[in-house]
mmCIF file of N, CA and C in Angstrom:
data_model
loop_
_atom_site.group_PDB
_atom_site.id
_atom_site.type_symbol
_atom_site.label_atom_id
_atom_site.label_comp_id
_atom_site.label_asym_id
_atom_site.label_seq_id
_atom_site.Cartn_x
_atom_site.Cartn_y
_atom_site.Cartn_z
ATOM 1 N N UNK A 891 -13.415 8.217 -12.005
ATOM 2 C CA UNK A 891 -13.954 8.388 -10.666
ATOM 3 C C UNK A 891 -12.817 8.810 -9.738
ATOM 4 N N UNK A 892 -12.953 10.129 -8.697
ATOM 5 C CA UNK A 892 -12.548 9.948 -7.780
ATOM 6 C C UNK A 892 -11.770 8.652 -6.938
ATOM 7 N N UNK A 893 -10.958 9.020 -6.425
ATOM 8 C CA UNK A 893 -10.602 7.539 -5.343
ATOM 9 C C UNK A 893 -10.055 8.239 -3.681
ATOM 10 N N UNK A 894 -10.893 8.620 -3.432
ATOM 11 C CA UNK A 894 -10.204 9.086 -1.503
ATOM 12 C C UNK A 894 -9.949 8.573 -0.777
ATOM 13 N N UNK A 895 -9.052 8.643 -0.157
ATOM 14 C CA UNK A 895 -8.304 7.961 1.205
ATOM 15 C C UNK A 895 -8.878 8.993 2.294
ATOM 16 N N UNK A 896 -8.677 8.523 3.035
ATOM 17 C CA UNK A 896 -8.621 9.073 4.761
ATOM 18 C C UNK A 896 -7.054 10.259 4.921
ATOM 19 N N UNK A 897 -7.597 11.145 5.447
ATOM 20 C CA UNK A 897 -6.456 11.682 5.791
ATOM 21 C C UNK A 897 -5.490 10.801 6.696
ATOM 22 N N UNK A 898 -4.288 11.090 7.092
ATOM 23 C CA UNK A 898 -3.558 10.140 7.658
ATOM 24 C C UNK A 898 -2.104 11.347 7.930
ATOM 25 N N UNK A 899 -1.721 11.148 9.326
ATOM 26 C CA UNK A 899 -0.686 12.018 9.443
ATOM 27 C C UNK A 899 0.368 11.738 8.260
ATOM 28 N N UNK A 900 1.104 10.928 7.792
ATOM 29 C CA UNK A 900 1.599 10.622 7.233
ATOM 30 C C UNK A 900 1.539 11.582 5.234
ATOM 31 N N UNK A 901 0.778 11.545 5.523
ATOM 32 C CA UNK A 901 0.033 12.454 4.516
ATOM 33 C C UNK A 901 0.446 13.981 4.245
ATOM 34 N N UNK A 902 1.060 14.358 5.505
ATOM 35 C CA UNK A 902 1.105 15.925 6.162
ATOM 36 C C UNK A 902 1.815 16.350 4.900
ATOM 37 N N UNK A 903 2.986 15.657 4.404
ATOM 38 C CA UNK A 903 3.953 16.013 3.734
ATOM 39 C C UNK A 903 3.870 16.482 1.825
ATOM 40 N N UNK A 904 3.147 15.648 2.209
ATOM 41 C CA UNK A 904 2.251 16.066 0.408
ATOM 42 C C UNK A 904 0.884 16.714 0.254
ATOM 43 N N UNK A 905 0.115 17.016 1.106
ATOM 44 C CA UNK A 905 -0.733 17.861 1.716
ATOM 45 C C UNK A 905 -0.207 19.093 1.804
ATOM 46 N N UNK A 906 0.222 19.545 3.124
ATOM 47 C CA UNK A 906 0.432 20.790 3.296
ATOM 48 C C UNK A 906 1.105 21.714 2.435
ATOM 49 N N UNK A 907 2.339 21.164 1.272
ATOM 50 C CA UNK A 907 2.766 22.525 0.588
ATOM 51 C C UNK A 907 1.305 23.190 -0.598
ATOM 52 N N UNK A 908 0.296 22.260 -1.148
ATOM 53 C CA UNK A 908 -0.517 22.646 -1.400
ATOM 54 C C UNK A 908 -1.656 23.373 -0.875
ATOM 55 N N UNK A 909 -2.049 23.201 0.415
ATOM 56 C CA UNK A 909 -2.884 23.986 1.301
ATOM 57 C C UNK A 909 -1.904 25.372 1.545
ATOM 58 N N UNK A 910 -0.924 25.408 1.823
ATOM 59 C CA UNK A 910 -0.442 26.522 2.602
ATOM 60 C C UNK A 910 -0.031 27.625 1.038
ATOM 61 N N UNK A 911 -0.167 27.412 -0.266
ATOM 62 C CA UNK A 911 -0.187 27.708 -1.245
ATOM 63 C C UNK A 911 -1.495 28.698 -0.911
ATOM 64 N N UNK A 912 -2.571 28.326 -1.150
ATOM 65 C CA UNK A 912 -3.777 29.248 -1.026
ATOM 66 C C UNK A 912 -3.265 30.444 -0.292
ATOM 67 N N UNK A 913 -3.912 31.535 -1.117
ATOM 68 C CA UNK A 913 -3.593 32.808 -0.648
ATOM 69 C C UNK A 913 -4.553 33.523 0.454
ATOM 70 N N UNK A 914 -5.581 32.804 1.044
ATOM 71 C CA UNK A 914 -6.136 33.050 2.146
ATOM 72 C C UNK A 914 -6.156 32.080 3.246
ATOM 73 N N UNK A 915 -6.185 32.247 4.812
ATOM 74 C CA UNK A 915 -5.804 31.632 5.433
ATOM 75 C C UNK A 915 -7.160 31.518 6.095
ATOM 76 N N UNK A 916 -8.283 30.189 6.535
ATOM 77 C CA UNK A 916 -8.858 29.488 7.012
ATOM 78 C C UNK A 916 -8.431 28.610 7.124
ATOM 79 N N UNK A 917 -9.309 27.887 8.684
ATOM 80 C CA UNK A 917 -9.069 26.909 9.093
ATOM 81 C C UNK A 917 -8.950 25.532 8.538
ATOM 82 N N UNK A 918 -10.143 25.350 7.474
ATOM 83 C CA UNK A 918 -10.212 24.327 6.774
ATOM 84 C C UNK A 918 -9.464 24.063 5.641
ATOM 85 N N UNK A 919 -8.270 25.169 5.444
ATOM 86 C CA UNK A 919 -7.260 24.656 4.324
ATOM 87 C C UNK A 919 -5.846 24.483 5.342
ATOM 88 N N UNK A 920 -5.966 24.279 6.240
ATOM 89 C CA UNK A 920 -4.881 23.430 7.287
ATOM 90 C C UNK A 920 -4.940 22.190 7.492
ATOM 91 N N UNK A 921 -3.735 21.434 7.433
ATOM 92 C CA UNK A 921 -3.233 19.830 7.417
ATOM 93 C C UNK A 921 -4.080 19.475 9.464
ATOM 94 N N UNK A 922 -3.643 21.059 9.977
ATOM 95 C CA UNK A 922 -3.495 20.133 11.239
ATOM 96 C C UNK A 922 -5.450 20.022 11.606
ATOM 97 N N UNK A 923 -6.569 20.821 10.993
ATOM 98 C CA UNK A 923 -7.246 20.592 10.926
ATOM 99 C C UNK A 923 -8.314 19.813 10.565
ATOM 100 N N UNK A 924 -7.661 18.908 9.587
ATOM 101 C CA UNK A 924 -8.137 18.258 8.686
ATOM 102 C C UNK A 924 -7.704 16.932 9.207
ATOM 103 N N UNK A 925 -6.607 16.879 9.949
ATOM 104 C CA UNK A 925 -6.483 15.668 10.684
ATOM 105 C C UNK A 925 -7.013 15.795 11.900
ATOM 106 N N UNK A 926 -7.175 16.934 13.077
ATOM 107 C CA UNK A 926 -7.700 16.632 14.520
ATOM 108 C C UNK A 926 -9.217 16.259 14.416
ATOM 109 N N UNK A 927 -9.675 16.837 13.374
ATOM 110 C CA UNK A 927 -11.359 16.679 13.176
ATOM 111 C C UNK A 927 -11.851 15.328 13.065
ATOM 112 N N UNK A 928 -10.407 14.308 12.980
ATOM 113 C CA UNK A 928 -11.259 13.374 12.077
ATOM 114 C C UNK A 928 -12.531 12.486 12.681
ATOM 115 N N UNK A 929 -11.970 12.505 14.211
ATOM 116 C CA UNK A 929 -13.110 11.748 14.822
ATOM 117 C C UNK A 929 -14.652 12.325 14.292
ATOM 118 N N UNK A 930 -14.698 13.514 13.886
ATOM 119 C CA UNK A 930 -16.047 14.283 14.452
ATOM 120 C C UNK A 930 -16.592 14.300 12.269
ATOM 121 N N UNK A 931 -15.539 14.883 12.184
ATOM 122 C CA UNK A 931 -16.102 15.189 10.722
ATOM 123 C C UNK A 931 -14.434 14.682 9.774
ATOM 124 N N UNK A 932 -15.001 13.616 9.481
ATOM 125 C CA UNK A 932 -14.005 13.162 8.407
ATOM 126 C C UNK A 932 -13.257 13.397 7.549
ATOM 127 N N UNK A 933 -12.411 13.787 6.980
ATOM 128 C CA UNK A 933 -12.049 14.444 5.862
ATOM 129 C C UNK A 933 -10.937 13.010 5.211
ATOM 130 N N UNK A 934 -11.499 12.773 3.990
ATOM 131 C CA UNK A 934 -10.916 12.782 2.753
ATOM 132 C C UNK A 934 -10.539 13.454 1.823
ATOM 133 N N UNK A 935 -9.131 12.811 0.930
ATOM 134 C CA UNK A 935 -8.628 13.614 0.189
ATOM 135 C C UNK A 935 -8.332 12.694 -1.251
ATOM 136 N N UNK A 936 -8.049 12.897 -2.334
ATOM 137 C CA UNK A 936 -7.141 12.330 -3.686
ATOM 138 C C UNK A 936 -6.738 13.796 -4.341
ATOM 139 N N UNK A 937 -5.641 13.221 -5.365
ATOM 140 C CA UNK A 937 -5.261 14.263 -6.159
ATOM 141 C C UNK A 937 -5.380 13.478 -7.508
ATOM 142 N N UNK A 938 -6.095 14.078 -8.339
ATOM 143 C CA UNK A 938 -6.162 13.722 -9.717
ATOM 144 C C UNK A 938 -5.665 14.903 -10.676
ATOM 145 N N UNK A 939 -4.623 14.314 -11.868
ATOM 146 C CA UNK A 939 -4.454 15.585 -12.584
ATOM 147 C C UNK A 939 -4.261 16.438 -12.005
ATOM 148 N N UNK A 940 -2.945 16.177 -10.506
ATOM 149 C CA UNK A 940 -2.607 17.586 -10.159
ATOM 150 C C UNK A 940 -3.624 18.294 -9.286
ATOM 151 N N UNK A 941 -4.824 17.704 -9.116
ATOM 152 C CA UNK A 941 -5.336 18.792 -8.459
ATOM 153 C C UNK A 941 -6.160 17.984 -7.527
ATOM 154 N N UNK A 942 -5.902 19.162 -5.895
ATOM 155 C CA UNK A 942 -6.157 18.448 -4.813
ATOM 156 C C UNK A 942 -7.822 18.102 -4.516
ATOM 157 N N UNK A 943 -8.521 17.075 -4.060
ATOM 158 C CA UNK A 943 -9.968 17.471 -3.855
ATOM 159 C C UNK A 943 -10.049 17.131 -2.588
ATOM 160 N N UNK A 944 -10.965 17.598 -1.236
ATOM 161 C CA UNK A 944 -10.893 17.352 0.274
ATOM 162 C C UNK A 944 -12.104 16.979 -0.032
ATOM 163 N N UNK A 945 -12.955 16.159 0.736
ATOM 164 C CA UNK A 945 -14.539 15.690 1.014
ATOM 165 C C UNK A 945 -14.478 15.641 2.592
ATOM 166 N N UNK A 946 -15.487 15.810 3.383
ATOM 167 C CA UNK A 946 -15.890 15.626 4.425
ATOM 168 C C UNK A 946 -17.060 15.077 4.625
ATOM 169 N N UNK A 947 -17.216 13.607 5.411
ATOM 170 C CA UNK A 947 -18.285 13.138 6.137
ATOM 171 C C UNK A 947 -18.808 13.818 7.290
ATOM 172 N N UNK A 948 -20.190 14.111 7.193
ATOM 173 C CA UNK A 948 -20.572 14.896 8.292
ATOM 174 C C UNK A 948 -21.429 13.805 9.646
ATOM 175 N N UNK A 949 -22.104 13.977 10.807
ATOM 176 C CA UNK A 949 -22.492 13.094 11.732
ATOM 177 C C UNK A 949 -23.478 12.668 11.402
ATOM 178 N N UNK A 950 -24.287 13.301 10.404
ATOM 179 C CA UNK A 950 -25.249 13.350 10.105
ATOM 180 C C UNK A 950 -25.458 12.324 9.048
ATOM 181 N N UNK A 951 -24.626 11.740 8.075
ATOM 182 C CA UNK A 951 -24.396 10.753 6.939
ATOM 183 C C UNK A 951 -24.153 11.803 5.755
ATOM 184 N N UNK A 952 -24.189 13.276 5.937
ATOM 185 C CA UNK A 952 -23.940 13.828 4.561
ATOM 186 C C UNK A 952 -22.816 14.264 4.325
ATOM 187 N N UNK A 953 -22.491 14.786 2.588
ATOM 188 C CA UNK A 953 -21.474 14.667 2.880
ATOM 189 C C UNK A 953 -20.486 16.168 1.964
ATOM 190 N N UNK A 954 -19.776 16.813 2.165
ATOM 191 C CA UNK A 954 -19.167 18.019 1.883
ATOM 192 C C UNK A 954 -17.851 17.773 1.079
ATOM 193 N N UNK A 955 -18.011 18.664 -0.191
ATOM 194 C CA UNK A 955 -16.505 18.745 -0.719
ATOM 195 C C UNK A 955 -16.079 20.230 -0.634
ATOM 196 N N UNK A 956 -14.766 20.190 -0.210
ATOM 197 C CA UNK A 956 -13.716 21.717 -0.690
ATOM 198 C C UNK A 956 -14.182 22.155 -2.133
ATOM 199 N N UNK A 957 -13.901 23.446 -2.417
ATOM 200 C CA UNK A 957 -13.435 23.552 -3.648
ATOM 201 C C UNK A 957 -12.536 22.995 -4.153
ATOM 202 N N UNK A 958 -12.218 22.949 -5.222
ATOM 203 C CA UNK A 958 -10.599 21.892 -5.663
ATOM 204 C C UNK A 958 -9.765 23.028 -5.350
ATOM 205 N N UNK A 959 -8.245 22.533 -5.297
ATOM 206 C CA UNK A 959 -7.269 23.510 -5.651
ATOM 207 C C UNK A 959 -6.571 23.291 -6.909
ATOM 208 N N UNK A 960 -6.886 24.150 -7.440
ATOM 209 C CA UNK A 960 -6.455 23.980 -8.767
ATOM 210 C C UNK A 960 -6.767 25.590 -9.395
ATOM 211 N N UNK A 961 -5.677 25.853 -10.630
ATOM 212 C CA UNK A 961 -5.743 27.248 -10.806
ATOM 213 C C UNK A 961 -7.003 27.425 -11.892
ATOM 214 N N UNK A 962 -7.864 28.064 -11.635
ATOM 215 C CA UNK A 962 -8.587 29.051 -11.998
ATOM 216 C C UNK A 962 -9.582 28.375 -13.617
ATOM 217 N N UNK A 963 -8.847 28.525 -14.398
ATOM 218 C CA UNK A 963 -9.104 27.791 -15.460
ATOM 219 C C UNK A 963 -9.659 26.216 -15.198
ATOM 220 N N UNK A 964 -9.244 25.640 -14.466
ATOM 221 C CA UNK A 964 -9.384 23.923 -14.401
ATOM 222 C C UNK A 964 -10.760 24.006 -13.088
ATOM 223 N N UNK A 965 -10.729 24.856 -12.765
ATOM 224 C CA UNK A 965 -11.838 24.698 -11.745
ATOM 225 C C UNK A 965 -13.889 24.121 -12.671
ATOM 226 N N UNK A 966 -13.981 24.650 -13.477
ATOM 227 C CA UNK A 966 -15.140 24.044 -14.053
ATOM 228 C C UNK A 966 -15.361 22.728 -14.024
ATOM 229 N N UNK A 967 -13.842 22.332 -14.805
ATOM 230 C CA UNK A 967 -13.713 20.789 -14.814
ATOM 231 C C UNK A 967 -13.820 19.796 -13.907
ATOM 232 N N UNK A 968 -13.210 20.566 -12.556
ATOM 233 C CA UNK A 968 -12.853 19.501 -11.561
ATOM 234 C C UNK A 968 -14.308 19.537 -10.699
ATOM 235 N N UNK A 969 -15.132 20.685 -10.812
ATOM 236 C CA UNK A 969 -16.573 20.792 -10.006
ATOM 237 C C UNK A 969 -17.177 19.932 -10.539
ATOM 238 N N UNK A 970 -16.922 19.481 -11.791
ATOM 239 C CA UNK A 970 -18.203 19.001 -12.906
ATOM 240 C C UNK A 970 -17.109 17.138 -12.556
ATOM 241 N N UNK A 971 -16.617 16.979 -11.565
ATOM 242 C CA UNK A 971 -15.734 15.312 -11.590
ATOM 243 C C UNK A 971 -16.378 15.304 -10.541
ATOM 244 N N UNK A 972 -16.143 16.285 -9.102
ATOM 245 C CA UNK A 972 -17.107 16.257 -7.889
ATOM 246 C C UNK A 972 -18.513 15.960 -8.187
ATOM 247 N N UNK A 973 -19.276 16.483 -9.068
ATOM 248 C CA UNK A 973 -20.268 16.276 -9.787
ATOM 249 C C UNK A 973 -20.650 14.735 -9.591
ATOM 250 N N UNK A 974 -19.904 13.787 -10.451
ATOM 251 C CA UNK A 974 -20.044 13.207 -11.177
ATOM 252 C C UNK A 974 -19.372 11.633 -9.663
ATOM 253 N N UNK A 975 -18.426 12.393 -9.121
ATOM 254 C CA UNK A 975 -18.260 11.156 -8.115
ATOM 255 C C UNK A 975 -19.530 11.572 -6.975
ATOM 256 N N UNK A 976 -20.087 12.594 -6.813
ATOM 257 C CA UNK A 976 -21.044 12.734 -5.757
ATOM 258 C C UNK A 976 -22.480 11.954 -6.052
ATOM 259 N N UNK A 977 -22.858 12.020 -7.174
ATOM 260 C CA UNK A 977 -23.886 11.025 -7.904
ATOM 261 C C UNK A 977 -23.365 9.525 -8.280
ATOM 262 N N UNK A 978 -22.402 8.939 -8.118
ATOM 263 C CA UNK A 978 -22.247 8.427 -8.323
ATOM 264 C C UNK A 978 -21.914 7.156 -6.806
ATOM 265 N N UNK A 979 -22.249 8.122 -5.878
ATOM 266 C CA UNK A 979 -22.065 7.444 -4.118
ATOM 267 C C UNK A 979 -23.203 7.794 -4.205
ATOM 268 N N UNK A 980 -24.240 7.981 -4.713
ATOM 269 C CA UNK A 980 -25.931 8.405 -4.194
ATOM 270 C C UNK A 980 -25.532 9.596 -3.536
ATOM 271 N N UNK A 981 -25.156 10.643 -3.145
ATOM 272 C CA UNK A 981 -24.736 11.758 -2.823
ATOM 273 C C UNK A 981 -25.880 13.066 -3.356
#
């Protein structure tokens, strides 16, 4: 299972060299976004096996994951763990 924490400034430092990695630039793969939001829309994060996963609580009670970051190949795997922790919160 998944295990997410709360983003947390503190966080910035092991966060951001992986976000700023992605070769396209949106808002939602920024540290400083992912922390000002938090009042409004939550964002959680863990890294398992290397690879980052973001979730967001929405106002509404539902709830949103990133794609993983992770290269290319490992992406099946890590959709099919989102999978599996999203059913597993009633999600």
């Amino acid at each position: 299972m998944l295990n997410f924490k709360a983003v947390a400034l503190e966080d910035r430092a092991v966060l951001e060299p992986v976000l700023r990695a992605q070769p396209y630039r949106i808002c939602d793969h920024c540290f400083a976004c992912l922390y000002i939001w938090e009042n409004t829309y939550p964002a959680q994060f863990c890294f398992d096996e290397d690879i980052l996963y973001i979730m967001y609580s929405y106002p509404d009670g539902s709830t949103a994951y990133q794609l993983p970051y992770c290269p290319d190949e490992q992406l099946p795997g890590a959709i099919e763990k989102i999978r599996r922790h999203a059913a597993g919160c009633g999600k």
